[in-house]
Short mmCIF file of N, CA, C and O in Angstrom, two decimals:
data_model
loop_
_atom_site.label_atom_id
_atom_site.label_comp_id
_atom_site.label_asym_id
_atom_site.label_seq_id
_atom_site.Cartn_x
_atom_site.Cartn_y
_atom_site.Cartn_z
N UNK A 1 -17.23 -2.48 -0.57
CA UNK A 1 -15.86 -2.50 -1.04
C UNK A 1 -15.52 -1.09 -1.52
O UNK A 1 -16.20 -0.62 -2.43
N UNK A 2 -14.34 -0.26 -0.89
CA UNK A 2 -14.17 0.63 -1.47
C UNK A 2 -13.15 0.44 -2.82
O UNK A 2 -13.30 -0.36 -3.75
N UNK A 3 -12.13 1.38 -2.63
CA UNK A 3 -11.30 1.21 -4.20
C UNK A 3 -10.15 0.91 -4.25
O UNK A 3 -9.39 1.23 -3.33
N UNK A 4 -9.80 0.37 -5.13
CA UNK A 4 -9.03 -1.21 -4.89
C UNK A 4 -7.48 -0.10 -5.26
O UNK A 4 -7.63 0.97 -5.85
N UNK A 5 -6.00 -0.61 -4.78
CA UNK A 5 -5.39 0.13 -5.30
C UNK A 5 -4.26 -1.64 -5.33
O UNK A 5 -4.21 -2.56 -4.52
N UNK A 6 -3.70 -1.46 -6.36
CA UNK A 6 -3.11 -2.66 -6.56
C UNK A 6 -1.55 -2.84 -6.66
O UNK A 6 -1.22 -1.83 -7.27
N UNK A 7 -0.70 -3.39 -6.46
CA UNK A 7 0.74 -3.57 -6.05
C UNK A 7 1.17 -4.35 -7.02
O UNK A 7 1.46 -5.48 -6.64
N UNK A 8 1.31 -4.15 -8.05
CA UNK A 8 1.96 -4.34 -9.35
C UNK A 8 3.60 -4.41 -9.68
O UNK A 8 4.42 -3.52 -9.49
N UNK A 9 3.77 -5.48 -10.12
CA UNK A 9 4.84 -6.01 -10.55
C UNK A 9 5.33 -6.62 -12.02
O UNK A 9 4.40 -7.16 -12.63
N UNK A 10 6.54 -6.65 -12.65
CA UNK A 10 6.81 -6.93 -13.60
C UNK A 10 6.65 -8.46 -13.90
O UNK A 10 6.19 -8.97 -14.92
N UNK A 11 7.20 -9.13 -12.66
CA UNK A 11 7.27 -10.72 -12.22
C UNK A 11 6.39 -11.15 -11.06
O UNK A 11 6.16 -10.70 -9.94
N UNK A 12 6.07 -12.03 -11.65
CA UNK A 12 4.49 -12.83 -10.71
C UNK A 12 5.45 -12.63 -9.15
O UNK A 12 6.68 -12.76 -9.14
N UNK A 13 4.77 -12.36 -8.10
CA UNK A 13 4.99 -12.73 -6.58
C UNK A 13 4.73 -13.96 -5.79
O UNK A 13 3.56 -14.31 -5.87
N UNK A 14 5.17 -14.40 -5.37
CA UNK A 14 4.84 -15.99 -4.66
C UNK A 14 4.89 -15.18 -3.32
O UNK A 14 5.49 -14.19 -2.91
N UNK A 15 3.75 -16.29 -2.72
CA UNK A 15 3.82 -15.76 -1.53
C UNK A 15 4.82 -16.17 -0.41
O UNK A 15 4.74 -15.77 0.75
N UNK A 16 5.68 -16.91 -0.84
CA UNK A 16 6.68 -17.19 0.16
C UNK A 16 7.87 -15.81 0.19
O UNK A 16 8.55 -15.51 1.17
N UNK A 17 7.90 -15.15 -1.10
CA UNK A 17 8.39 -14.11 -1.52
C UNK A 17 8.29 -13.27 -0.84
O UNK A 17 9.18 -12.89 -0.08
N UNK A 18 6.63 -12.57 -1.01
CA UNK A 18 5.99 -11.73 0.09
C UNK A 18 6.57 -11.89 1.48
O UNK A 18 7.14 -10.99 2.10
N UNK A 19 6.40 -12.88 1.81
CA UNK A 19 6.47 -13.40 3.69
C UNK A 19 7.77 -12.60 3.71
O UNK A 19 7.99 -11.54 4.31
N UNK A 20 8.75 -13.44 2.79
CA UNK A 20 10.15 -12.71 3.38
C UNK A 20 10.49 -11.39 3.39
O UNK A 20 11.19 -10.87 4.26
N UNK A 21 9.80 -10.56 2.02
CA UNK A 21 10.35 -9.31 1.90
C UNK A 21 10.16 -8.81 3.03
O UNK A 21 11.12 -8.48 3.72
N UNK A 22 8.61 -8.63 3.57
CA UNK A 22 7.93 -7.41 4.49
C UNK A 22 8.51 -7.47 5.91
O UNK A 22 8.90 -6.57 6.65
N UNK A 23 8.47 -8.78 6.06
CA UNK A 23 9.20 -8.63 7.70
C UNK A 23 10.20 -7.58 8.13
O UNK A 23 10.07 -6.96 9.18
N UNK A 24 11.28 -7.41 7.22
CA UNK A 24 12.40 -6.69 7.25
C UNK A 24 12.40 -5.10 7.79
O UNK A 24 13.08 -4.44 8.57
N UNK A 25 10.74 -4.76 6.55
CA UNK A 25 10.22 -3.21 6.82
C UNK A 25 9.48 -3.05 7.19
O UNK A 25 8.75 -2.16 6.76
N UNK A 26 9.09 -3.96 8.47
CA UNK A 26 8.50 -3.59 9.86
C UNK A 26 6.84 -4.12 9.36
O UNK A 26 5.90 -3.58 9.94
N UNK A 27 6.55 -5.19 8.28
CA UNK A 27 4.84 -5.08 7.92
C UNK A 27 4.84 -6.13 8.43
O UNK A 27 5.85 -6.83 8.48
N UNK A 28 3.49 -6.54 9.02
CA UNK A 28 2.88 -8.01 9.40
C UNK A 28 2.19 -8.77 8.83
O UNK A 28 1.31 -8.22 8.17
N UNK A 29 2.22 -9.81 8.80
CA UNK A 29 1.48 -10.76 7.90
C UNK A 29 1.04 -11.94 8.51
O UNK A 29 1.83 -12.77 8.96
N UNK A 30 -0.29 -12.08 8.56
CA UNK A 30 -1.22 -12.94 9.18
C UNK A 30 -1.89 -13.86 8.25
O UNK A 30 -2.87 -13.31 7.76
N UNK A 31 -1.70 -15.16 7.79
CA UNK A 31 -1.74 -16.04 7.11
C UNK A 31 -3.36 -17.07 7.17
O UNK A 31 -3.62 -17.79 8.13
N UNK A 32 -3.96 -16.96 6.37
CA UNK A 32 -5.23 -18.69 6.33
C UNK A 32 -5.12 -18.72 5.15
O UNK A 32 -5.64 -17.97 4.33
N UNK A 33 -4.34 -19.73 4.95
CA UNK A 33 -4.37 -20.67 3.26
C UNK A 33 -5.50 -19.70 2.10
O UNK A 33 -6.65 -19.47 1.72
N UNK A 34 -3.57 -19.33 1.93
CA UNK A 34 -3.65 -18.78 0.77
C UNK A 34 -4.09 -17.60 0.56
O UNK A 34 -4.10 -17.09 -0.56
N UNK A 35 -4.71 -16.75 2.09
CA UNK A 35 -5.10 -15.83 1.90
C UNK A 35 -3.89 -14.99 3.16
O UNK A 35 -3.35 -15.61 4.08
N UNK A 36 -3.71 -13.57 2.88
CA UNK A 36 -3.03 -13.05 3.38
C UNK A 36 -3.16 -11.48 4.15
O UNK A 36 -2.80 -10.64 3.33
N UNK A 37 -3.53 -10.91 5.33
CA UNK A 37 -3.68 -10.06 5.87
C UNK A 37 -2.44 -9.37 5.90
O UNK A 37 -1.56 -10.09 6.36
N UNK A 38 -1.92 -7.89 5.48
CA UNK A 38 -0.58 -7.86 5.69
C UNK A 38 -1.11 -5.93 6.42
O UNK A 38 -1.88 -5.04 6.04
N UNK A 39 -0.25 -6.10 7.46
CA UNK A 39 -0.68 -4.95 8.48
C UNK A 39 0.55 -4.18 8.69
O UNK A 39 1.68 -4.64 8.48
N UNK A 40 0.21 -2.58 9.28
CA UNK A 40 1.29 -2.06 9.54
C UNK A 40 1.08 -1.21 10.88
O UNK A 40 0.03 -0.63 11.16
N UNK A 41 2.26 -1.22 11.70
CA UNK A 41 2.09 -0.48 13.34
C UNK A 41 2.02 0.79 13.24
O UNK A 41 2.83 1.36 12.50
N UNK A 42 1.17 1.43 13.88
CA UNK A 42 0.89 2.90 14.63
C UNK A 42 0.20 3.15 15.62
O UNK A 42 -0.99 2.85 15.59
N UNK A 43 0.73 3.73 16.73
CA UNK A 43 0.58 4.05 18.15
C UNK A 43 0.45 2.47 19.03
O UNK A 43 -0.12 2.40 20.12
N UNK A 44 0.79 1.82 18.65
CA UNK A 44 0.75 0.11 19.46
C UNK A 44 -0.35 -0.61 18.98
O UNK A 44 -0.83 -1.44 19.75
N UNK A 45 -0.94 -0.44 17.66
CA UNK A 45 -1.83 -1.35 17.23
C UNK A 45 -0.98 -1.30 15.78
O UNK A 45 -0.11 -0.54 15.36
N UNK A 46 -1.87 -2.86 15.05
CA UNK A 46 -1.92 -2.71 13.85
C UNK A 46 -2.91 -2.57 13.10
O UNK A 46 -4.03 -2.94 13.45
N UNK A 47 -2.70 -2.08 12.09
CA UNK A 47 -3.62 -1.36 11.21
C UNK A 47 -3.54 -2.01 9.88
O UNK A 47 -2.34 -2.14 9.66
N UNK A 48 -4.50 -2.70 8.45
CA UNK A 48 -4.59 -3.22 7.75
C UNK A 48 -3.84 -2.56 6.70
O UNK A 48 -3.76 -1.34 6.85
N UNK A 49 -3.43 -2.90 5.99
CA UNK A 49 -2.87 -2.00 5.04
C UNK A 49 -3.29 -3.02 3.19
O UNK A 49 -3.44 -2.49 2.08
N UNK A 50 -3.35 -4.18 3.46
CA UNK A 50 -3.49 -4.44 2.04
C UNK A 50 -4.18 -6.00 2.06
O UNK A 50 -4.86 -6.03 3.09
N UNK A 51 -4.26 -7.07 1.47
CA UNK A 51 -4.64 -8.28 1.56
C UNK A 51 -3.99 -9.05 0.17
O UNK A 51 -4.02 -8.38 -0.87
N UNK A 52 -3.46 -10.26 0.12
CA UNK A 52 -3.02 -11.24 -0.28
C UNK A 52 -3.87 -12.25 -1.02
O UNK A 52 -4.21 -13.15 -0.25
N UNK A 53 -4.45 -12.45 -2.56
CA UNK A 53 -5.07 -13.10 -2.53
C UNK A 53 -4.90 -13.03 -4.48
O UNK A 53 -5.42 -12.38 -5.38
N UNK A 54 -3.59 -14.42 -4.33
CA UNK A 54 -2.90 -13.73 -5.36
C UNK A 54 -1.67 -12.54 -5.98
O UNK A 54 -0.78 -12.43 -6.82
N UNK A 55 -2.20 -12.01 -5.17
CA UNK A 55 -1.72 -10.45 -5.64
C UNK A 55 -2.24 -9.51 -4.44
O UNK A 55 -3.12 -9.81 -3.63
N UNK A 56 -1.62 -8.47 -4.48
CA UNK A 56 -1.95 -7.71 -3.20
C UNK A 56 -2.57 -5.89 -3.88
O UNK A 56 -2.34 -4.95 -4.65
N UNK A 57 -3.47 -6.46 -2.85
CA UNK A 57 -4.49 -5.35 -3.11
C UNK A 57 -4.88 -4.36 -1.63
O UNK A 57 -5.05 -4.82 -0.50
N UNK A 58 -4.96 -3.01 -2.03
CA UNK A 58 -5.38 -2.65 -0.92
C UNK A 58 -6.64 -1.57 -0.99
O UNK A 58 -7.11 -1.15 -2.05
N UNK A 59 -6.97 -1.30 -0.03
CA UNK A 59 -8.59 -0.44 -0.65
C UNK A 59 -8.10 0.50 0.73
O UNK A 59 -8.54 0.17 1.83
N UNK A 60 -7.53 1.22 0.65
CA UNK A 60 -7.29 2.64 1.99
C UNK A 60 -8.27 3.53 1.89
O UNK A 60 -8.86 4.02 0.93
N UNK A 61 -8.36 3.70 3.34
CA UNK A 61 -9.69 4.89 3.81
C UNK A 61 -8.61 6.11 3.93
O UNK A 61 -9.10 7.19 3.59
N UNK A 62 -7.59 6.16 4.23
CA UNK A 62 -7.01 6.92 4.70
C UNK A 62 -5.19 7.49 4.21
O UNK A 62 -4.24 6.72 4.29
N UNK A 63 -5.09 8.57 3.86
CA UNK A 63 -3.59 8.96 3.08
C UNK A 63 -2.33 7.80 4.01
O UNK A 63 -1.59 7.14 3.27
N UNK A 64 -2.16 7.64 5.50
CA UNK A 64 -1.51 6.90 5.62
C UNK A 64 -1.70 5.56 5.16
O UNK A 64 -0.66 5.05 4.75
N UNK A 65 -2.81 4.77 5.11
CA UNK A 65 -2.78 3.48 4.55
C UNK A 65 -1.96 3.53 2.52
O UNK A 65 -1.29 2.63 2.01
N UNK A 66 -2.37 4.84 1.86
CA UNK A 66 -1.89 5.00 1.34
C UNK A 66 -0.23 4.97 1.00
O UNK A 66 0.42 4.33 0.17
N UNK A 67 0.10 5.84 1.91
CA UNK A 67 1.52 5.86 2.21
C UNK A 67 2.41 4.51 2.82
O UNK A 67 3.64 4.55 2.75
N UNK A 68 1.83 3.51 3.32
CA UNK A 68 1.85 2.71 3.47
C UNK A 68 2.00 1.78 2.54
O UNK A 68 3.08 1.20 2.43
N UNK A 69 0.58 1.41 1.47
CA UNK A 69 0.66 0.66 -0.10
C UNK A 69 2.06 1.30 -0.50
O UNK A 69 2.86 0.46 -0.91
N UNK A 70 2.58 2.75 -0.48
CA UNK A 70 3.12 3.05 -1.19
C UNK A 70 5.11 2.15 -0.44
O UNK A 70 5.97 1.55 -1.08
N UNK A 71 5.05 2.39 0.53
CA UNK A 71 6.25 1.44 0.96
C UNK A 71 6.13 0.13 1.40
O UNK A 71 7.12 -0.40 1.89
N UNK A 72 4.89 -0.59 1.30
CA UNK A 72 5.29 -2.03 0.65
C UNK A 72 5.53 -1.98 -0.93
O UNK A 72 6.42 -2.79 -1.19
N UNK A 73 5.15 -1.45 -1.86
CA UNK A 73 5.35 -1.48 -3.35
C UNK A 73 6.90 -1.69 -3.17
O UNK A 73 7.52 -2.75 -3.35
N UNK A 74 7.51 -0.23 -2.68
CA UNK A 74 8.84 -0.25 -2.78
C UNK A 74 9.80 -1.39 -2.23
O UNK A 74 10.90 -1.63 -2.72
N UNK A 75 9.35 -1.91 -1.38
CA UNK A 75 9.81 -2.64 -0.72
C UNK A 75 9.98 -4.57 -1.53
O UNK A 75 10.74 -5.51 -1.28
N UNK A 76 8.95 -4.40 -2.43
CA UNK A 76 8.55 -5.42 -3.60
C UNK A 76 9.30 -5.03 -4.77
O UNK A 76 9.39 -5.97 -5.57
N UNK A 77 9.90 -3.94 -5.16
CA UNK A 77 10.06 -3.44 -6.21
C UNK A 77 9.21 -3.49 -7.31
O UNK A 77 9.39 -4.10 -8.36
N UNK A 78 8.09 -2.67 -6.92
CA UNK A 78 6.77 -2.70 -7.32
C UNK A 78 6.14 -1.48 -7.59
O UNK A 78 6.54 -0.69 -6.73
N UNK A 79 5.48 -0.99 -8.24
CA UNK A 79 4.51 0.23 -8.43
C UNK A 79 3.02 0.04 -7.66
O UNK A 79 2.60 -1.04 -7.24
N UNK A 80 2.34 1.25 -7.56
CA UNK A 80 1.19 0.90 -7.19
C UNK A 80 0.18 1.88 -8.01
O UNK A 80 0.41 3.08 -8.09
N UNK A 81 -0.95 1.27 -8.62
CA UNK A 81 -1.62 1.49 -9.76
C UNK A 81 -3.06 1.19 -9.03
O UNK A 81 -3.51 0.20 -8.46
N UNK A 82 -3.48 2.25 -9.26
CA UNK A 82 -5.25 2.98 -9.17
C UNK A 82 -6.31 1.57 -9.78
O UNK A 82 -5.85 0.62 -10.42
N UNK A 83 -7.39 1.69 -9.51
CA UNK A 83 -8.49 0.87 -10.65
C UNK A 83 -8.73 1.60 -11.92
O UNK A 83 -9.35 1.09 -12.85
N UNK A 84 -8.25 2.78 -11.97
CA UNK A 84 -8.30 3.73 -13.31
C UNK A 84 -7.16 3.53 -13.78
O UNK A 84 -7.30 3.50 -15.00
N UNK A 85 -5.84 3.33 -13.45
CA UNK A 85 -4.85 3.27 -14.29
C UNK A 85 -3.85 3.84 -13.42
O UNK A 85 -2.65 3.53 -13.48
N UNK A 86 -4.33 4.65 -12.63
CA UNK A 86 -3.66 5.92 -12.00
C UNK A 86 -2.41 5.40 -11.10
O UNK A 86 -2.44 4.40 -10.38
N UNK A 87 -1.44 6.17 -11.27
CA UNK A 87 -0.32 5.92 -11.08
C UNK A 87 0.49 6.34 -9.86
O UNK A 87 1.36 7.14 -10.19
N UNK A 88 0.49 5.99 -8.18
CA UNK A 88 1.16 6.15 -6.91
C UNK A 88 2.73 6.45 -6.93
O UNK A 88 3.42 5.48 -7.26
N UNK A 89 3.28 7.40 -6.70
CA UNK A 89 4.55 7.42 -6.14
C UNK A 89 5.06 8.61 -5.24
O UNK A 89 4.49 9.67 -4.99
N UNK A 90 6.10 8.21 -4.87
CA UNK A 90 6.71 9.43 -4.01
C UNK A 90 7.85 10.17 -4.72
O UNK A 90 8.85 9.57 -5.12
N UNK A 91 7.69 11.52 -4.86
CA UNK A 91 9.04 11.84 -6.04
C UNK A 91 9.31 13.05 -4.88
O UNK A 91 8.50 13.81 -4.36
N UNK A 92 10.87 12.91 -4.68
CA UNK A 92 11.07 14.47 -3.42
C UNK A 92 10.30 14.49 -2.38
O UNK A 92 9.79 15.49 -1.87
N UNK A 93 10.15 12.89 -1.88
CA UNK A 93 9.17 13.39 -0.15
C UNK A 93 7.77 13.77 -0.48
O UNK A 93 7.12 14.47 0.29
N UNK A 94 7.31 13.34 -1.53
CA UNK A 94 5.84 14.10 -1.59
C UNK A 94 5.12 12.78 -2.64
O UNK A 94 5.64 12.41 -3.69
N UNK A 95 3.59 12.08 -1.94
CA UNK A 95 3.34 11.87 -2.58
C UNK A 95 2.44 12.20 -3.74
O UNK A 95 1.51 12.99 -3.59
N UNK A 96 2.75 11.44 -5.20
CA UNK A 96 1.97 12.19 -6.18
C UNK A 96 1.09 11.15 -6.91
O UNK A 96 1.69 10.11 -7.21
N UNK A 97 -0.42 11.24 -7.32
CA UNK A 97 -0.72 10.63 -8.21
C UNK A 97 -0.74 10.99 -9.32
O UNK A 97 -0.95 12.19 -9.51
N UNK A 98 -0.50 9.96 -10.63
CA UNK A 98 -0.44 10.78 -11.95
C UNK A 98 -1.40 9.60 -12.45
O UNK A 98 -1.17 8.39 -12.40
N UNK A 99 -2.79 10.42 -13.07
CA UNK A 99 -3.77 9.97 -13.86
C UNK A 99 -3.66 10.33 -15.55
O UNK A 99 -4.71 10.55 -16.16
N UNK A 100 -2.68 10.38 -16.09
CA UNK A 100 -2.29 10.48 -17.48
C UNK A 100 -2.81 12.29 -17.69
O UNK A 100 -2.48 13.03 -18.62
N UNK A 101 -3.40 12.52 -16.89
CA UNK A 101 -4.21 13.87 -17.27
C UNK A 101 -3.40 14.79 -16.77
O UNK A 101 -3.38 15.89 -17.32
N UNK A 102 -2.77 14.60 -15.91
CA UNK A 102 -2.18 15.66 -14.68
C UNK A 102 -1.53 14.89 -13.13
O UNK A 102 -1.96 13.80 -12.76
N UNK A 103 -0.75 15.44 -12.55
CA UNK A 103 -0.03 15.09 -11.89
C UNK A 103 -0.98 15.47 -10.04
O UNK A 103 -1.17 16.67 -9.87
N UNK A 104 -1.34 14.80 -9.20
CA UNK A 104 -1.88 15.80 -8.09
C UNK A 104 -0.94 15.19 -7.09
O UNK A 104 -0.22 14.22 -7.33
N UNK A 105 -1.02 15.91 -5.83
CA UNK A 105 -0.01 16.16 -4.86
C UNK A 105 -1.15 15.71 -4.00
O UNK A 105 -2.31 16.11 -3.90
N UNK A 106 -0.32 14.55 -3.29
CA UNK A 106 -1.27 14.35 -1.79
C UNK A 106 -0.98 14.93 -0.54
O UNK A 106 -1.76 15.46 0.26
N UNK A 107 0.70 14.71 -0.46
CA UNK A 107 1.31 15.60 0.39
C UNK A 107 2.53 14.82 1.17
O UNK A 107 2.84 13.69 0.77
N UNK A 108 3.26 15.45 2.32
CA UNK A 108 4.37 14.92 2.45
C UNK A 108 4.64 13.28 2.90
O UNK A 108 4.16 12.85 3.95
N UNK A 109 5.09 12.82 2.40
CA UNK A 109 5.58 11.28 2.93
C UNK A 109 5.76 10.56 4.22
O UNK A 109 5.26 9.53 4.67
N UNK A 110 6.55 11.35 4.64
CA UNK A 110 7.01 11.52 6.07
C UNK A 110 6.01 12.12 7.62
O UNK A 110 6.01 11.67 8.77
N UNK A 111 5.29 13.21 7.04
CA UNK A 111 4.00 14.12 7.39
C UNK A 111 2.94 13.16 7.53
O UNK A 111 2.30 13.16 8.58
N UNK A 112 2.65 12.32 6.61
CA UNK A 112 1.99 11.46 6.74
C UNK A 112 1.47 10.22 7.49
O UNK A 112 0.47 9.82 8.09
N UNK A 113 3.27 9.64 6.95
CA UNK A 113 3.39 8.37 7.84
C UNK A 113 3.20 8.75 9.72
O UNK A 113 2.95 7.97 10.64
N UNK A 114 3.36 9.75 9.73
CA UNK A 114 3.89 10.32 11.47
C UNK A 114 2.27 10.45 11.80
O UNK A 114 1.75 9.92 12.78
N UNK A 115 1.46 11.35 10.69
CA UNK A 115 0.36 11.44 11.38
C UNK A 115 -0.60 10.65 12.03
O UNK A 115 -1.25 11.01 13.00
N UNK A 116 -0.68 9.30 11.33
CA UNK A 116 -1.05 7.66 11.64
C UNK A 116 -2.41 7.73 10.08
O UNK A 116 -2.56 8.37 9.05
N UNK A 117 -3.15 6.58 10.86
CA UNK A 117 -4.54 5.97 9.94
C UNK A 117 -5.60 6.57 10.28
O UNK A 117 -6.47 5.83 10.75
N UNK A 118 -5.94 8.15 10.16
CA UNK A 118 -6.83 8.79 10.85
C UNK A 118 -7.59 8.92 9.39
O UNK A 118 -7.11 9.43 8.38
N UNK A 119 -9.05 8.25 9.53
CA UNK A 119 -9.96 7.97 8.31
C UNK A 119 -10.38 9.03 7.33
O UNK A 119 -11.02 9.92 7.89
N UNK A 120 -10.23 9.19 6.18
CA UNK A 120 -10.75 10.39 5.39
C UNK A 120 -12.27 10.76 5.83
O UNK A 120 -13.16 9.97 6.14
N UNK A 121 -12.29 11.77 5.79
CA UNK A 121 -13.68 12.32 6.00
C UNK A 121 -14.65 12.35 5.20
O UNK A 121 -14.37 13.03 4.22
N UNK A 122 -15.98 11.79 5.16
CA UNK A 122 -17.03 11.62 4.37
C UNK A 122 -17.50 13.00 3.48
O UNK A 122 -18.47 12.94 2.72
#
């Protein structure tokens, strides 16, 4: 298991909720009771982006899966929050994490999403 990044909300999510939002902004969602696969397209496949189980969690190898958590959040009207605390967003096209310590720059939004799910390097 890598590291969990979580899709946080003010108000509990039902998953009938979920189903409806994502369709709209292009995410997929593949359903077995109660549990939820929710995927996103690049180059004619899909690619995992988070899981349903309860609450939606995602563990990304890669800045686009990132960028990704980061526009289903929005799309939930939702934040997305680290296993440390650490705090996901996009401010001006750029994403940033803020760990209470300091602010770091991952990089452009857009740059990203275009580049696809090409795996971080060991």
């Amino acid at each position: 298991m890598g590291y969990e990044l979580r899709v946080v909300r003010e108000s509990p999510l039902a998953f009938a909720e979920l189903a409806r939002a994502i369709a709209p902004a292009g995410f997929e969602l593949r359903n077995a009771e109660g549990y939820g696969q929710i995927g996103a397209r690049h180059g004619g496949t899909t690619h995992s982006v988070a899981r349903w189980q309860g609450r939606l969690i995602g563990e990304p190898g890669s800045d686009w899966q990132v960028a990704q958590l980061l526009r289903l959040s929005a799309v939930l009207g939702a934040r997305l929050v680290g296993e440390d605390g650490e705090v996901y967003a996009v401010r001006d096209g750029v994403i940033e994490v803020d760990s209470g310590g300091g602010i770091v720059e991952i990089g452009k939004f857009d740059e990203i999403i275009d580049a696809g799910p090409a795996a971080w390097s060991p």
